[in-house]
PDB file of N, CA and C in Angstrom:
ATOM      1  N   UNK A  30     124.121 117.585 117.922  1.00  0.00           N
ATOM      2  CA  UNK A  30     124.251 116.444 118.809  1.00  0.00           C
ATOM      3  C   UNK A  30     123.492 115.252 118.216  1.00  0.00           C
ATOM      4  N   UNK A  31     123.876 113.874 118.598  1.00  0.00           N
ATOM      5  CA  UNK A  31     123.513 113.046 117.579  1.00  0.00           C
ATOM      6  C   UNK A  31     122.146 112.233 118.438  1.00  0.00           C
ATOM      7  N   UNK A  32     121.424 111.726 118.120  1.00  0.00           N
ATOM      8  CA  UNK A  32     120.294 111.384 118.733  1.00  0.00           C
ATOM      9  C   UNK A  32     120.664 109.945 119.348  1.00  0.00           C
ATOM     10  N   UNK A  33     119.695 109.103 119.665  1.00  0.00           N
ATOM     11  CA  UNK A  33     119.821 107.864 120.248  1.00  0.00           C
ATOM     12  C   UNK A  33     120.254 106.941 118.997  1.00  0.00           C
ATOM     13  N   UNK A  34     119.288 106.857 118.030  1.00  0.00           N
ATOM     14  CA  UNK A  34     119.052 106.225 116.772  1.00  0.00           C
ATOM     15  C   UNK A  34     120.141 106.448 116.380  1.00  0.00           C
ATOM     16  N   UNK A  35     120.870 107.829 115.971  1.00  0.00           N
ATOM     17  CA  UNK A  35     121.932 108.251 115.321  1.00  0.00           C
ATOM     18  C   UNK A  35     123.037 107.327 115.382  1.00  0.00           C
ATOM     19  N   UNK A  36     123.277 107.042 116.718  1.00  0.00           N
ATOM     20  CA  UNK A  36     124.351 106.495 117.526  1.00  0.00           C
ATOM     21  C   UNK A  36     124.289 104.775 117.372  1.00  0.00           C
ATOM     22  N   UNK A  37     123.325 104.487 117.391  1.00  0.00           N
ATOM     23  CA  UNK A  37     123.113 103.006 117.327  1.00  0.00           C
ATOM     24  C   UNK A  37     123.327 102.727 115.916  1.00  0.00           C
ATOM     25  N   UNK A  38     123.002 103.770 114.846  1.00  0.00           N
ATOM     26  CA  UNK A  38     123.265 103.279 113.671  1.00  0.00           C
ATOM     27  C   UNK A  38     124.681 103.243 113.235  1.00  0.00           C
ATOM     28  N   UNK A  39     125.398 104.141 113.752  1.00  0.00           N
ATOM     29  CA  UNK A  39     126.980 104.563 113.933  1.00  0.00           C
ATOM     30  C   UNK A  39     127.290 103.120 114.570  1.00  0.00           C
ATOM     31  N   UNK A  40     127.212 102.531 115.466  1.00  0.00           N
ATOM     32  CA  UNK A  40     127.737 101.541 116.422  1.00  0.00           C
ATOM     33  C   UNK A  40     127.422 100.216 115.223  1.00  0.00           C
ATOM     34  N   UNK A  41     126.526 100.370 114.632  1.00  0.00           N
ATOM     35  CA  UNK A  41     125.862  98.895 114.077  1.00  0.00           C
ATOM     36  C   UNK A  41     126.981  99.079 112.569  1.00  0.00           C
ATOM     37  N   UNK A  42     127.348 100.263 111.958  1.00  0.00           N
ATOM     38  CA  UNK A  42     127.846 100.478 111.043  1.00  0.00           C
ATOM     39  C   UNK A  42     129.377  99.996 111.008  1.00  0.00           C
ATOM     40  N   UNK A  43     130.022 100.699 112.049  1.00  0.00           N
ATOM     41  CA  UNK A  43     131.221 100.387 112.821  1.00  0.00           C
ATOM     42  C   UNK A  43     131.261  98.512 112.765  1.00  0.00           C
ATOM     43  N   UNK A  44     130.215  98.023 113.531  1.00  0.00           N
ATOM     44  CA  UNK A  44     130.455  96.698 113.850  1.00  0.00           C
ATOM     45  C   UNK A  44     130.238  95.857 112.602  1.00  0.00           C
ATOM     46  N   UNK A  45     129.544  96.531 111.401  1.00  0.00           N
ATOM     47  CA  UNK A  45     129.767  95.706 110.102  1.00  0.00           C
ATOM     48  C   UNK A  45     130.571  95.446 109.451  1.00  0.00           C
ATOM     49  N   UNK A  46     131.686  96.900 109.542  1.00  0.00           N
ATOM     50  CA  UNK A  46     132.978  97.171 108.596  1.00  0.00           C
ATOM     51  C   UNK A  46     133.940  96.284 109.212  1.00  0.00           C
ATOM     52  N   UNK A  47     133.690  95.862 110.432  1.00  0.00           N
ATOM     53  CA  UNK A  47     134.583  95.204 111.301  1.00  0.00           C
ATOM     54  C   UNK A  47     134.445  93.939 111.350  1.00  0.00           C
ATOM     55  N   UNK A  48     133.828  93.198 110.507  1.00  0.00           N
ATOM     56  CA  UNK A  48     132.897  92.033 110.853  1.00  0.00           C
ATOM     57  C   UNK A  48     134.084  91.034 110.074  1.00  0.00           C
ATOM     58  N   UNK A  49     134.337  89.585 110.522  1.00  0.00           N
ATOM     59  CA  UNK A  49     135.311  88.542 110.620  1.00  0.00           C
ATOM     60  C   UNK A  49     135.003  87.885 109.397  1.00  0.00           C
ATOM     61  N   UNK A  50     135.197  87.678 108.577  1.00  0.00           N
ATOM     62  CA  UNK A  50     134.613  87.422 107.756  1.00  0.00           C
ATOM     63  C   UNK A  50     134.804  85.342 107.284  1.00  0.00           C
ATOM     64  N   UNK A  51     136.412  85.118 108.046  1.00  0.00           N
ATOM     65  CA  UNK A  51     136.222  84.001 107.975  1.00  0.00           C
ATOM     66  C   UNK A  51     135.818  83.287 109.621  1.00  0.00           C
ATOM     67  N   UNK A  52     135.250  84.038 110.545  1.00  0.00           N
ATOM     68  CA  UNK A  52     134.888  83.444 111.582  1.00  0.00           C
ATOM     69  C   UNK A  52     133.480  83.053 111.594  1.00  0.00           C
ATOM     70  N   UNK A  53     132.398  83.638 110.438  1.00  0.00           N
ATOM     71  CA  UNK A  53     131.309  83.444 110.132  1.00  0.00           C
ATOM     72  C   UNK A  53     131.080  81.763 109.495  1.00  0.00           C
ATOM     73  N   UNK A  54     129.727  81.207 109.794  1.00  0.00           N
ATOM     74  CA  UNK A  54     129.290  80.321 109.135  1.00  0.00           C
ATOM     75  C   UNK A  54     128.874  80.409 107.812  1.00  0.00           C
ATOM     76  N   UNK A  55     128.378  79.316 106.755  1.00  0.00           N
ATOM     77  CA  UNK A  55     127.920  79.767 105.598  1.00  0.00           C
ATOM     78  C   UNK A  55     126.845  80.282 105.547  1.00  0.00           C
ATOM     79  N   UNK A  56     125.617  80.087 106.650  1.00  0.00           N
ATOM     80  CA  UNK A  56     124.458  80.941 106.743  1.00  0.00           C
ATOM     81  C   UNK A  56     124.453  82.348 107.149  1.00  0.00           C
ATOM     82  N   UNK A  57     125.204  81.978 107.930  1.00  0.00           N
ATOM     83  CA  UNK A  57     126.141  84.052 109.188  1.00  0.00           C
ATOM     84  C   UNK A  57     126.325  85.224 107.449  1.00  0.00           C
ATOM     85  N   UNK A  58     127.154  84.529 106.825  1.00  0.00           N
ATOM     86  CA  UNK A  58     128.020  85.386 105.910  1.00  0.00           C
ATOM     87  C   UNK A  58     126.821  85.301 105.016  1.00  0.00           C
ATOM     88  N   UNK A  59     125.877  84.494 104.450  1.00  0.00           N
ATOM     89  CA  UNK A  59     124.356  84.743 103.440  1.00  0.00           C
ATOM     90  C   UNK A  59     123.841  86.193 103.948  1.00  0.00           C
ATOM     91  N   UNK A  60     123.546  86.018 105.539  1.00  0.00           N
ATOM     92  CA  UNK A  60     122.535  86.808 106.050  1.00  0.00           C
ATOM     93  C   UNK A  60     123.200  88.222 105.993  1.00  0.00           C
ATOM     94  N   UNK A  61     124.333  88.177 106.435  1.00  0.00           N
ATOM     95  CA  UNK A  61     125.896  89.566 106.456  1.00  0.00           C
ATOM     96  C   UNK A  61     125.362  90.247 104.933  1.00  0.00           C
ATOM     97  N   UNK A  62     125.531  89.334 103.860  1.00  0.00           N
ATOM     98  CA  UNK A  62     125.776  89.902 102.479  1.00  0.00           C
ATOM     99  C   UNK A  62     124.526  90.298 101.893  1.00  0.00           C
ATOM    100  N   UNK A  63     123.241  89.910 103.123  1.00  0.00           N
ATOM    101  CA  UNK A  63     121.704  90.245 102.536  1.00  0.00           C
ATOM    102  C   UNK A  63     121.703  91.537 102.905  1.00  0.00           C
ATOM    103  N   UNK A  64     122.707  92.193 103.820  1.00  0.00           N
ATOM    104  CA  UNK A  64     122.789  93.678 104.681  1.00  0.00           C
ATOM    105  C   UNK A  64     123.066  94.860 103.890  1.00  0.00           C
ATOM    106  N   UNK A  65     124.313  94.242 102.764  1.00  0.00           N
ATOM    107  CA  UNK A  65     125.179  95.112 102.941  1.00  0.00           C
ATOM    108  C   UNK A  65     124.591  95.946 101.206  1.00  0.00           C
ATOM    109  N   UNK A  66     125.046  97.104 101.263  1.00  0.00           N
ATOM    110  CA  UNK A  66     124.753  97.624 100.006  1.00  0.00           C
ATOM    111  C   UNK A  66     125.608  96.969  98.845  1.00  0.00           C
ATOM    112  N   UNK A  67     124.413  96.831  97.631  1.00  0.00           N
ATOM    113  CA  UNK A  67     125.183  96.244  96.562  1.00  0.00           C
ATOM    114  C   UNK A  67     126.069  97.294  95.462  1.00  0.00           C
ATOM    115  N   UNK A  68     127.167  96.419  95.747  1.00  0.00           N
ATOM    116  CA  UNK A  68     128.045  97.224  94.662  1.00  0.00           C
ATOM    117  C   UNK A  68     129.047  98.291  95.796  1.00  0.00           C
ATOM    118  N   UNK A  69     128.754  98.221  97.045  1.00  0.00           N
ATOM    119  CA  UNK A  69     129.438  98.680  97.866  1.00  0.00           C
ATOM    120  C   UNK A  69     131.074  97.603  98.076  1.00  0.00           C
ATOM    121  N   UNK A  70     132.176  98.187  98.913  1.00  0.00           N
ATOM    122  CA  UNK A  70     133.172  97.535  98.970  1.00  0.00           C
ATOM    123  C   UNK A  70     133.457  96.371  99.768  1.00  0.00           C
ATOM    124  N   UNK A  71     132.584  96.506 100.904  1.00  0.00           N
ATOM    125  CA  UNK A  71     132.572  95.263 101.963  1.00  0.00           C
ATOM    126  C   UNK A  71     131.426  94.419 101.234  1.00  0.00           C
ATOM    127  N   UNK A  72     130.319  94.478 100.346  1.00  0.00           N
ATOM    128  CA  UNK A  72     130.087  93.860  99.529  1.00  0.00           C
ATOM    129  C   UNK A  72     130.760  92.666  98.727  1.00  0.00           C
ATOM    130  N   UNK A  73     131.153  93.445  97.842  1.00  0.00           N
ATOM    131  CA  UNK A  73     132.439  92.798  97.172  1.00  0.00           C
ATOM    132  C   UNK A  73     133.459  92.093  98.011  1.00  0.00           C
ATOM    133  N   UNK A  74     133.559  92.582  99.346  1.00  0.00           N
ATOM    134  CA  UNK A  74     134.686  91.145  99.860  1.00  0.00           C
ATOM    135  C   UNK A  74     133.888  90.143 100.298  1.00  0.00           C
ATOM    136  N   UNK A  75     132.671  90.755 100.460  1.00  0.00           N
ATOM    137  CA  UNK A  75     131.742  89.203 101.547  1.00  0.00           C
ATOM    138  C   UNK A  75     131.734  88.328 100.385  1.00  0.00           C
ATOM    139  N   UNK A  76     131.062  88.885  98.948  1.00  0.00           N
ATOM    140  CA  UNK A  76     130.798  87.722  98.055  1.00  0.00           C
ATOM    141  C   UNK A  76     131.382  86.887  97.797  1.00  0.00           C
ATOM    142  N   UNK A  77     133.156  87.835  97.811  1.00  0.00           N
ATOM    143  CA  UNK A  77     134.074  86.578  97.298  1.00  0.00           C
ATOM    144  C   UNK A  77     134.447  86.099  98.104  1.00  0.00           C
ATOM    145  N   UNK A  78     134.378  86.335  99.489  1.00  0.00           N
ATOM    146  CA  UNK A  78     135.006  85.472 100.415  1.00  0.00           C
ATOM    147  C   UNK A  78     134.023  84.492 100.194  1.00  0.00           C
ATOM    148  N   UNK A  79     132.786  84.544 100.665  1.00  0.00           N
ATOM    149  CA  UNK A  79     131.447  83.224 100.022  1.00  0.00           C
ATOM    150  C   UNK A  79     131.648  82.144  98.936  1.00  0.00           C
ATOM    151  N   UNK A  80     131.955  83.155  97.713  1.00  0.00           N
ATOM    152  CA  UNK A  80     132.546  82.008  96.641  1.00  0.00           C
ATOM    153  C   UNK A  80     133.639  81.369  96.780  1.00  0.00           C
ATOM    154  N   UNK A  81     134.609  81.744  97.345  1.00  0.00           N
ATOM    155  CA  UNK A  81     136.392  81.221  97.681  1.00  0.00           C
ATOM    156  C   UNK A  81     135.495  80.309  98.853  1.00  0.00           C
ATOM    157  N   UNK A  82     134.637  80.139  99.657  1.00  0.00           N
ATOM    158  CA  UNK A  82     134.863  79.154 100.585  1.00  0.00           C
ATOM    159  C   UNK A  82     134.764  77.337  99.718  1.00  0.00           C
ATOM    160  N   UNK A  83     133.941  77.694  99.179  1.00  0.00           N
ATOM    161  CA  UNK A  83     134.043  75.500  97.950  1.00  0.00           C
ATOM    162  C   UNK A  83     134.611  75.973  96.942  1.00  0.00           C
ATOM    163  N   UNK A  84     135.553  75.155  96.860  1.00  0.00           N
ATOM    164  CA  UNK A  84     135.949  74.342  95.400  1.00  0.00           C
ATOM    165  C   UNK A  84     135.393  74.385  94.563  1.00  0.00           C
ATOM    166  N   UNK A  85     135.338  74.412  93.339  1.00  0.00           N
ATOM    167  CA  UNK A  85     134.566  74.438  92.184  1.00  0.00           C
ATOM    168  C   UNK A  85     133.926  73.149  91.754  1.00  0.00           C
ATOM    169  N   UNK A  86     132.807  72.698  91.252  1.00  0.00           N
ATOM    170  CA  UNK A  86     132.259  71.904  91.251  1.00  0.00           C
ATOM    171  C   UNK A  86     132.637  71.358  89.669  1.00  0.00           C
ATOM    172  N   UNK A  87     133.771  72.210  88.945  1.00  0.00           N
ATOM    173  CA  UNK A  87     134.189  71.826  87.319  1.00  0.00           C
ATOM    174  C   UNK A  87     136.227  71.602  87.654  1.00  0.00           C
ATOM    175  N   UNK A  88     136.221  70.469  87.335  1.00  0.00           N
ATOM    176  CA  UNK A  88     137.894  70.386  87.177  1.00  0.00           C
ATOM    177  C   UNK A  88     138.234  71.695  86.702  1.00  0.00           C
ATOM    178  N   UNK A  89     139.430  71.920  86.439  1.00  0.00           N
ATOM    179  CA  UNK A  89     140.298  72.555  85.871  1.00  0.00           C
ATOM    180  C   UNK A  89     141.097  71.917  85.269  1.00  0.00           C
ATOM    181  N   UNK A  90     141.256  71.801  83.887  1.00  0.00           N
ATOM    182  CA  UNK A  90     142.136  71.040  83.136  1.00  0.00           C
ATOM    183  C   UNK A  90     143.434  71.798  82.837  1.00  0.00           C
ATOM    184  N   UNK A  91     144.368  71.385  83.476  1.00  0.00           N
ATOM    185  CA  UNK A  91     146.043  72.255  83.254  1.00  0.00           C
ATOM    186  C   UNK A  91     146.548  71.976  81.918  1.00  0.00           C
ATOM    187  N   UNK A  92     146.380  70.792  81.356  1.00  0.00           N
ATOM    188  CA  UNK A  92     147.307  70.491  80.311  1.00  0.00           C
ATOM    189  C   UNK A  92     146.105  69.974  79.179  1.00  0.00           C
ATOM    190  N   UNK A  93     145.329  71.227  78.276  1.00  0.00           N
ATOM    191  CA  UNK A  93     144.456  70.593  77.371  1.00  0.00           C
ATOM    192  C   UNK A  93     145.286  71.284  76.415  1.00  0.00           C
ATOM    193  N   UNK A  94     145.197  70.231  75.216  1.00  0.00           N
ATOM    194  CA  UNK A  94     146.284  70.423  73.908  1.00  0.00           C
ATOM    195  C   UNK A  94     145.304  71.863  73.237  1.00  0.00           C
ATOM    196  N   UNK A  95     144.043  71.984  73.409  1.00  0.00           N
ATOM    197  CA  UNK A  95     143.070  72.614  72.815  1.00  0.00           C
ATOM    198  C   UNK A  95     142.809  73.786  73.019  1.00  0.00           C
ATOM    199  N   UNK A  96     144.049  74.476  74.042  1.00  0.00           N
ATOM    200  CA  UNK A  96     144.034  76.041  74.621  1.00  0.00           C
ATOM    201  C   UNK A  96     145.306  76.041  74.799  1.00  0.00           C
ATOM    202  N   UNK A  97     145.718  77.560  75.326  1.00  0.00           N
ATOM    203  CA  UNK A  97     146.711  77.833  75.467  1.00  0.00           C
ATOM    204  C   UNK A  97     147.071  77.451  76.863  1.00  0.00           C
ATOM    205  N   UNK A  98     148.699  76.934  76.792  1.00  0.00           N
ATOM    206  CA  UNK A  98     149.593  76.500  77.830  1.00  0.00           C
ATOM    207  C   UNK A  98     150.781  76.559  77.986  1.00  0.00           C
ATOM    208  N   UNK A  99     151.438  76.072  78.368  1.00  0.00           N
ATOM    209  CA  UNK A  99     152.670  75.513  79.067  1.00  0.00           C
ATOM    210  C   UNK A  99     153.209  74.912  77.704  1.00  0.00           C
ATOM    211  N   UNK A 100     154.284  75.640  77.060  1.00  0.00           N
ATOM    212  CA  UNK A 100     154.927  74.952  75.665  1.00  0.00           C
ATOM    213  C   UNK A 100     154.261  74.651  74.580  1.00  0.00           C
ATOM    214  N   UNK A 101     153.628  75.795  74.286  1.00  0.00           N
ATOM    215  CA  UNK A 101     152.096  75.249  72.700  1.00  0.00           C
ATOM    216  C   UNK A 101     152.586  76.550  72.386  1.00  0.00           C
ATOM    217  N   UNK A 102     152.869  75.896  71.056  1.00  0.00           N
ATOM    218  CA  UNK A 102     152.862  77.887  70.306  1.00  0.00           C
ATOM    219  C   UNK A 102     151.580  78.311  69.280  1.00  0.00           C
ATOM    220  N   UNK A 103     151.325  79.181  70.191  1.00  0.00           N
ATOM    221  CA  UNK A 103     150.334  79.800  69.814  1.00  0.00           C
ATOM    222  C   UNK A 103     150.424  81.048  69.786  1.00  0.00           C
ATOM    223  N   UNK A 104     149.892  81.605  68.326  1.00  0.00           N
ATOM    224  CA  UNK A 104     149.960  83.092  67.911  1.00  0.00           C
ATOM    225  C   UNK A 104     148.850  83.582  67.750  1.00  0.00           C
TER     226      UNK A 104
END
């Protein structure tokens, strides 16, 4: 039979795996991802949901003659 503790940790566990991930603020989802075990799987979605929320702070250049693209032959 499972104790008091047992149960609350079951309930708190439950309510993590379940947790909204874009209904959180940017501080909510910091504090979420300070919880969770690293290298675990809900891990890995909090982070990237975190990083996917801004834009990148570096352009992306689509058409540089100096890499590969869109009609450059390159072998």
């Amino acid at each position: 039979m499972a104790t008091s503790l047992e149960k609350r940790i079951a309930l708190l566990e439950t309510a993590r795996a379940k947790s909204n991930l874009k209904a959180m603020t940017d501080e909510e989802l910091d504090a979420y991802i300070k919880t969770l075990e690293v290298g675990s799987p809900a891990f890995y979605d909090a982070v990237i949901a975190r990083v996917l929320r801004h834009r990148s702070a570096f352009p992306v250049v689509v058409d540089d003659p100096e890499h590969a693209g869109g009609g450059h032959d390159i072998y």
